[in-house]
Every structure is written in C-alpha cells, then in structure tokens.
Amino acid sequence: MHISIVNEITSLRKDTLMNKNEILGRWTKQKSEELYGIKNWGGNYFSISEDGEVLVNPYKSTPESAVSLKQIISGVEERGLDMPVLLRFENLLDAQITYINNSFNDAIKKLGYKGKYQGVYPIKVNQQQQVVHEVAKFGERYHHGLEVGSKPELIAALSELNDKEACLICNGYKDSEFIDLGLNAIKMGFKCFFVIEMPGEVNLILDRAEALGIRPNVGIRIKLSSKAGGHWTESGGDRSIFGLNMSQIIEIVDILKTRNMLDTLKLMHYHLGSQIPNIRDIRSAVQEASRVYAELVKEGAPMGYIDLGGGLAVDYDGSNTNFPSSRNYSVEEYCSDIVEAVMVSMDNSGIPHPIIVTESGRALVAYYSILIFNVLDVAKFENYDIPDTFDIEVPEQIINLHEVYKGLNIKNVQECYNDALYYRDIIRDMFNHGHLTLRQRSLSEKIFWSTIYKISKEIKKLKFIPTDLEDLESAIADIYYCNFSVFQSIPDSWAIDQLFPIMPIHRLNEIPDRNGVLADITCDCDGEINKFIDLHDVKNTLPLHVLKPDEDYYLGVFLVGAYQETLGDLHNLFGDTNVVSVRLEKDGTFELVSEIEGDRVEDVLSYVEYNIKDMQVKFRKSAENAVKEGLITPIERREIMTSYDNGLRGYTYYER
Ligand SMILES: *Cc1c(COP(=O)(O)O)cnc(C)c1O
C-alpha cells in the first residue's frame, strides 16, 4: 500500500517534470512546430530552437549547424539594410541539387538501370544571375546543365555554364540568330540540343547547320495525350499548345531522312506542366513518352536522351496529398517511378536504356529563398462594451439591433446572425437617406460588430457550425499591416492563389493567440493574404502574436525561390527588395556573402520612363515659385530639395 503510493508519487513527479510545460498549459516550440507545420513542408531544412526562433540547416546530419533566421536578420539590419529582405541560402540550392541527383542515382543503382541521369535547370524558373551561376557551379559534379527557352536565356546560359559534359537544352521558338549561336556553342564543345517545337523549325535548323558546316543535335518536343491535374498543367494533353503531335513527328522524321540528317536526332522531350500533384499522372506520361521514344529508335534515329521536362512538385502546404499546393509522392518515389517506367518500356522493345534528363526547376530552387518582412501595425477587431442604455437618442431599428445583441445565446446564434445583418442593412440605408447622424451610425456599428464577436465565441461551443457562420473567424480577424508587396515579391499568391507557408520567425515559444490576415504596404485590396496552408484544407487566418511595443515582429514567407522573383510587376512602384545571400557553415556560423540593394525610388521611376534630372528641375522650379510667392523661405527651399533628393535615393519600402 505504502510502496504503491510512493511509486505513484514518483511516477507522477516524473510525468510532471517531463510535461511540466503541458501541465502548466505553457506554449512550447513543439506546439508551434505542429501549428505551422514546419516539419511537413520544410524539407527537413527548417526547425524551431528552444528559444522559439526558426532555424535553417542545410546539413541534415549535423543539428549543431543550424542557424537562427532572426540572428541573420539582426546581422542584416546591423549592416544597414532595411526590411523587406529576400534571403537566399546557397547551401539549400546545393543541397537540393544533391538531393535530386542522388535520388535518381540511387534509383538507377537499385533498379539496375543501364543509362544515367543528367538533369538540367530551366532558367525561367529563376533567371537571376546569382541563381543561374550557383546552379551551374553546384551542378557541375553531377553534370547538371541548363535549359533555355529564348535567345536572352541562351546568351545568359553560355556565360554561366562551364561544364561541357552537361546538357544545354534549347526550347522555344528559334530564329536564325538563336540557332547560329547554339551551333557555334556545339563547335566550342557544348552539349547543346535544339528541341523542335514546331514543324517549320526543322528546315531552318538544318539550313543554318549546313551553312555553318556544323552537325546539330536535334530533339523533338512531343505532345502527349496524358494530361495532369493541378494549377499549372496547361502544357499537357491533346489540346496543349506546345509540342508536336504524332503525325508531325513522322513529318519531321521524314524531313530528316530526306535530308540525310536522321543521325542528328538524339533527344525526345515533353513537358507536362509544373507542380504536378499526382504521381499517377507523372507515371502515365512517362509510359506514353517511352513508347514514342522506342518508336523513334525503330525509325532509325540514334536517340540516347529522353527528357521528361519539369513537373516535380513542391509540398507547399505539407499535406502530402494531390491538392494543388502539395504532392502525393516523395522525390525518391518520383525518381524510382520514372527510372522503372523507362526501363520496363525499353526492355520490352529491346532498346538500350537512354540517358534520363529532367528539367526540374521549382523543386530545385523553391527552398532557396525566404522573404522576411516586419509588421508595421495591426488593426484589431474590437469587442466593445455595449451599455444597457444610450446617452444619445436612437431610433427603433437600433433598439432592435441592441435587443438582438442582448438576447444572443448558443441556441439562437443563426437567428441572431440573420437579424443582426438585417438591421445593419436597414440602418445603413437610413444613414444614406439622411435619417441618421454619424454618431447614431457609429453606435449601431459597435453593436453590430460586438454581436458578431459574441456569435464567433458561441459557435466555438457547437459541434456543427452552420455553413453561414463558418467564415466568421476571418471576418473578425486582425489585420496585420506588413512591409512588403504581394505583387512584387509573391505574385503567384495574388495571380493564381498559390499558397506559401508563412509564419513568424521568432517568439515561437509564446502562444500566438491572435488570428490575423496580412495586408501588404500597397493598401490595394488585392494586396492581401487571407489564405494559408493547412493540412486538411485552406485556412482563412494565420495564428499570430500580439505586437510588443518597441520590438519588431518578423514574418517569413518560405519556399519562394521558384517563379516569384521576376514576375513582380512594380505595383504602386514598390520595387525589388534587398537581397542577401547567406552561406551557412557546418559549425553553425554564417557569412553574408553578397548584398544586392533593392530598387531605389529613382530606379522604379526610370523603369516607367521618368527622367530623374527633369523631375528635379521641374520640382526645383515649383519650389522657386513658392519662394517668389512668399510661401516658403529660400532656406526652406533648400531643405525641401534635400528631402526630395533623398526620397529619390531611398528604398521603395517603409524605412525606419
Ligand atoms: C517551366 C518549364 C519547366 C520547369 O518546370 P518545373 O515544374 O518548375 O520543374 C521545365 N521545362 C519546360 C519546357 C518548362 O517550360
């Protein structure tokens, strides 16, 4: 008896020690990890420290290499760069290139595939010089090459690619200038392929090749009937606007045969679309494409390369499902499914295993960049103290609304909601027709919103929430005003409702007990983020912390390395953000390897064709006139001109 009590007490004490935080109801970093799903979408690169800060670590096997983002941001600010800042982590790019190449190489080894894997990075996914440079550099040990879709991209690629064994794949429409450049690249030893997208292109390529006396490497882009689901997959299917259908393929083969150039046909390519969430679509496309490849070999083409395009998705919401912002497969599964499908098909036709090429862009660079910004202000939804009697005279309609407020309980939430909306509309009408004063209207709004607030509290106790009331939480969410532009920095969030993981980068050991939506600095109603990742669906609000006086609050938008940087559109003339490249060392230290200052006001104005000198002259004239009219003194004129000039040189975002 005695002993068992002692045992119970000891085990109780152990429990208490282990779960002290749980029992005290304290918020922990584990709860934050779960709430924001960082382990689900972070590709094992991100975690949370004991003191509640987001850590980044490209070295999965050495936890001591992790560095706090907040610490990096402090370093950036100490060097005089303002928020917003785009952080690029070259090690993450390196790690993703390694990961994808190793996954293919492991699958090849495991399955006994006789060919090899050689990826290419499609420049359009992030064309920034630094990015292309680093991909070319880190890719070298795997002979990971580049894919270009235009003349400027080819010109960029030729300056960055040093590895002559890596593929340089040219897609897109090609004029003779483009073709000549590619042919000369072949002469210089580059492994450059011309992928034919349109039947008309082939003769131009062969003509230029003859004229310059250089044998081209020809590829054909095929149109599959396989189609994939998801946001971006317009490129697949019979109606796809890109690629050649089966009769056009035969046409090209015949032209090559007639001109005695069939031996230049070495590559077959397709691109199903980007961010393909379902592995079944990927597999059926590979099967169809492998059959076409085998037939081209039977036609007598040497072939050797099968290029499966992009499409490898990123699990932005961490749900591991076939939801558009996710994927229902792992990178390993993607690689082994592809290798296996190609192998089976080739073995069935008795054809040597080709070199497998993929053009993964998104999966390679998404993790690389994180956008960090500070919160400027918060508009809280207010729950007012509504008195029982009013000190101003009010009409019957407001009395009725007040009755709704007072009589609200868990059983009549829906009815009260309907009534509150009804009276609010009538009261607005009365105001518009001049039957109410501004003070009366203000009082009615307070009662209305307090009613909504009360309803939102009551419905939390319900098992089933009436559909009408489901969105109430977002209606009364706080608005966090943030120092960044959706249009400039995460355009896909605005344009195609893409979801990105967003979370605070510090204070994660404190409870985030507010629900907010984010408004950007453009104050445009589209410059809002009100859809957030969730394991099951989409969330309308993001859990956030109460702002502390005298302390900045920083949020991070993660996985923004792909497609976001060059689609930005200067909305409200907010320009490029500051960009800082970070190199993380194994010992947990970091180095800021390069800082690229964002656009200044004068930069964005000159993009839209203002002449800065003219502007200064014109404004100086206005100021001079104001002096003449006695509105300002000459000394004030000098000060005003100085601040105008400083404004031109300033950052386009909110500066402290
Ligand atoms: C856009 C594009 C890619 C990149 O696709 P991801 O899904 O980002 O990997 C690859 N190939 C071609 C031809 C493309 O147009």
mmCIF file of C-alpha atoms and ligand atoms in Angstrom, residues 122 124-125 147 171 221 269 271 273-275 310-311 359-362 563, ligand 1:
data_model
loop_
_atom_site.group_PDB
_atom_site.id
_atom_site.type_symbol
_atom_site.label_atom_id
_atom_site.label_comp_id
_atom_site.label_asym_id
_atom_site.label_seq_id
_atom_site.Cartn_x
_atom_site.Cartn_y
_atom_site.Cartn_z
ATOM 1 C CA PRO A 122 15.234 25.661 -66.653
ATOM 2 C CA LYS A 124 12.974 30.752 -66.497
ATOM 3 C CA VAL A 125 12.149 29.470 -63.005
ATOM 4 C CA GLU A 147 17.549 24.616 -70.166
ATOM 5 C CA ASN A 171 13.471 25.011 -76.222
ATOM 6 C CA ARG A 221 9.133 18.056 -78.262
ATOM 7 C CA HIS A 269 11.297 15.856 -74.885
ATOM 8 C CA HIS A 271 6.764 18.911 -70.585
ATOM 9 C CA GLY A 273 3.286 21.244 -66.810
ATOM 10 C CA SER A 274 4.562 22.469 -63.496
ATOM 11 C CA GLN A 275 3.671 21.367 -59.944
ATOM 12 C CA GLY A 310 9.560 19.660 -65.309
ATOM 13 C CA GLY A 311 6.611 18.998 -63.066
ATOM 14 C CA GLU A 359 14.021 19.807 -66.218
ATOM 15 C CA SER A 360 13.047 20.309 -62.589
ATOM 16 C CA GLY A 361 13.028 23.967 -61.755
ATOM 17 C CA ARG A 362 10.579 24.502 -58.946
ATOM 18 C CA TYR A 563 8.903 31.752 -60.179
HETATM 19 C C1 LIG B 1 8.633 25.758 -66.959
HETATM 20 C C2 LIG B 1 9.287 24.630 -67.558
HETATM 21 C C3 LIG B 1 9.989 23.705 -66.767
HETATM 22 C C4 LIG B 1 10.070 23.796 -65.267
HETATM 23 O O1 LIG B 1 9.045 23.115 -64.640
HETATM 24 P P1 LIG B 1 9.045 22.876 -63.057
HETATM 25 O O2 LIG B 1 7.735 22.286 -62.798
HETATM 26 O O3 LIG B 1 9.261 24.195 -62.425
HETATM 27 O O4 LIG B 1 10.129 21.956 -62.712
HETATM 28 C C5 LIG B 1 10.643 22.690 -67.413
HETATM 29 N N1 LIG B 1 10.596 22.563 -68.755
HETATM 30 C C6 LIG B 1 9.923 23.429 -69.542
HETATM 31 C C7 LIG B 1 9.905 23.237 -71.007
HETATM 32 C C8 LIG B 1 9.228 24.475 -68.971
HETATM 33 O O5 LIG B 1 8.535 25.305 -69.760
#
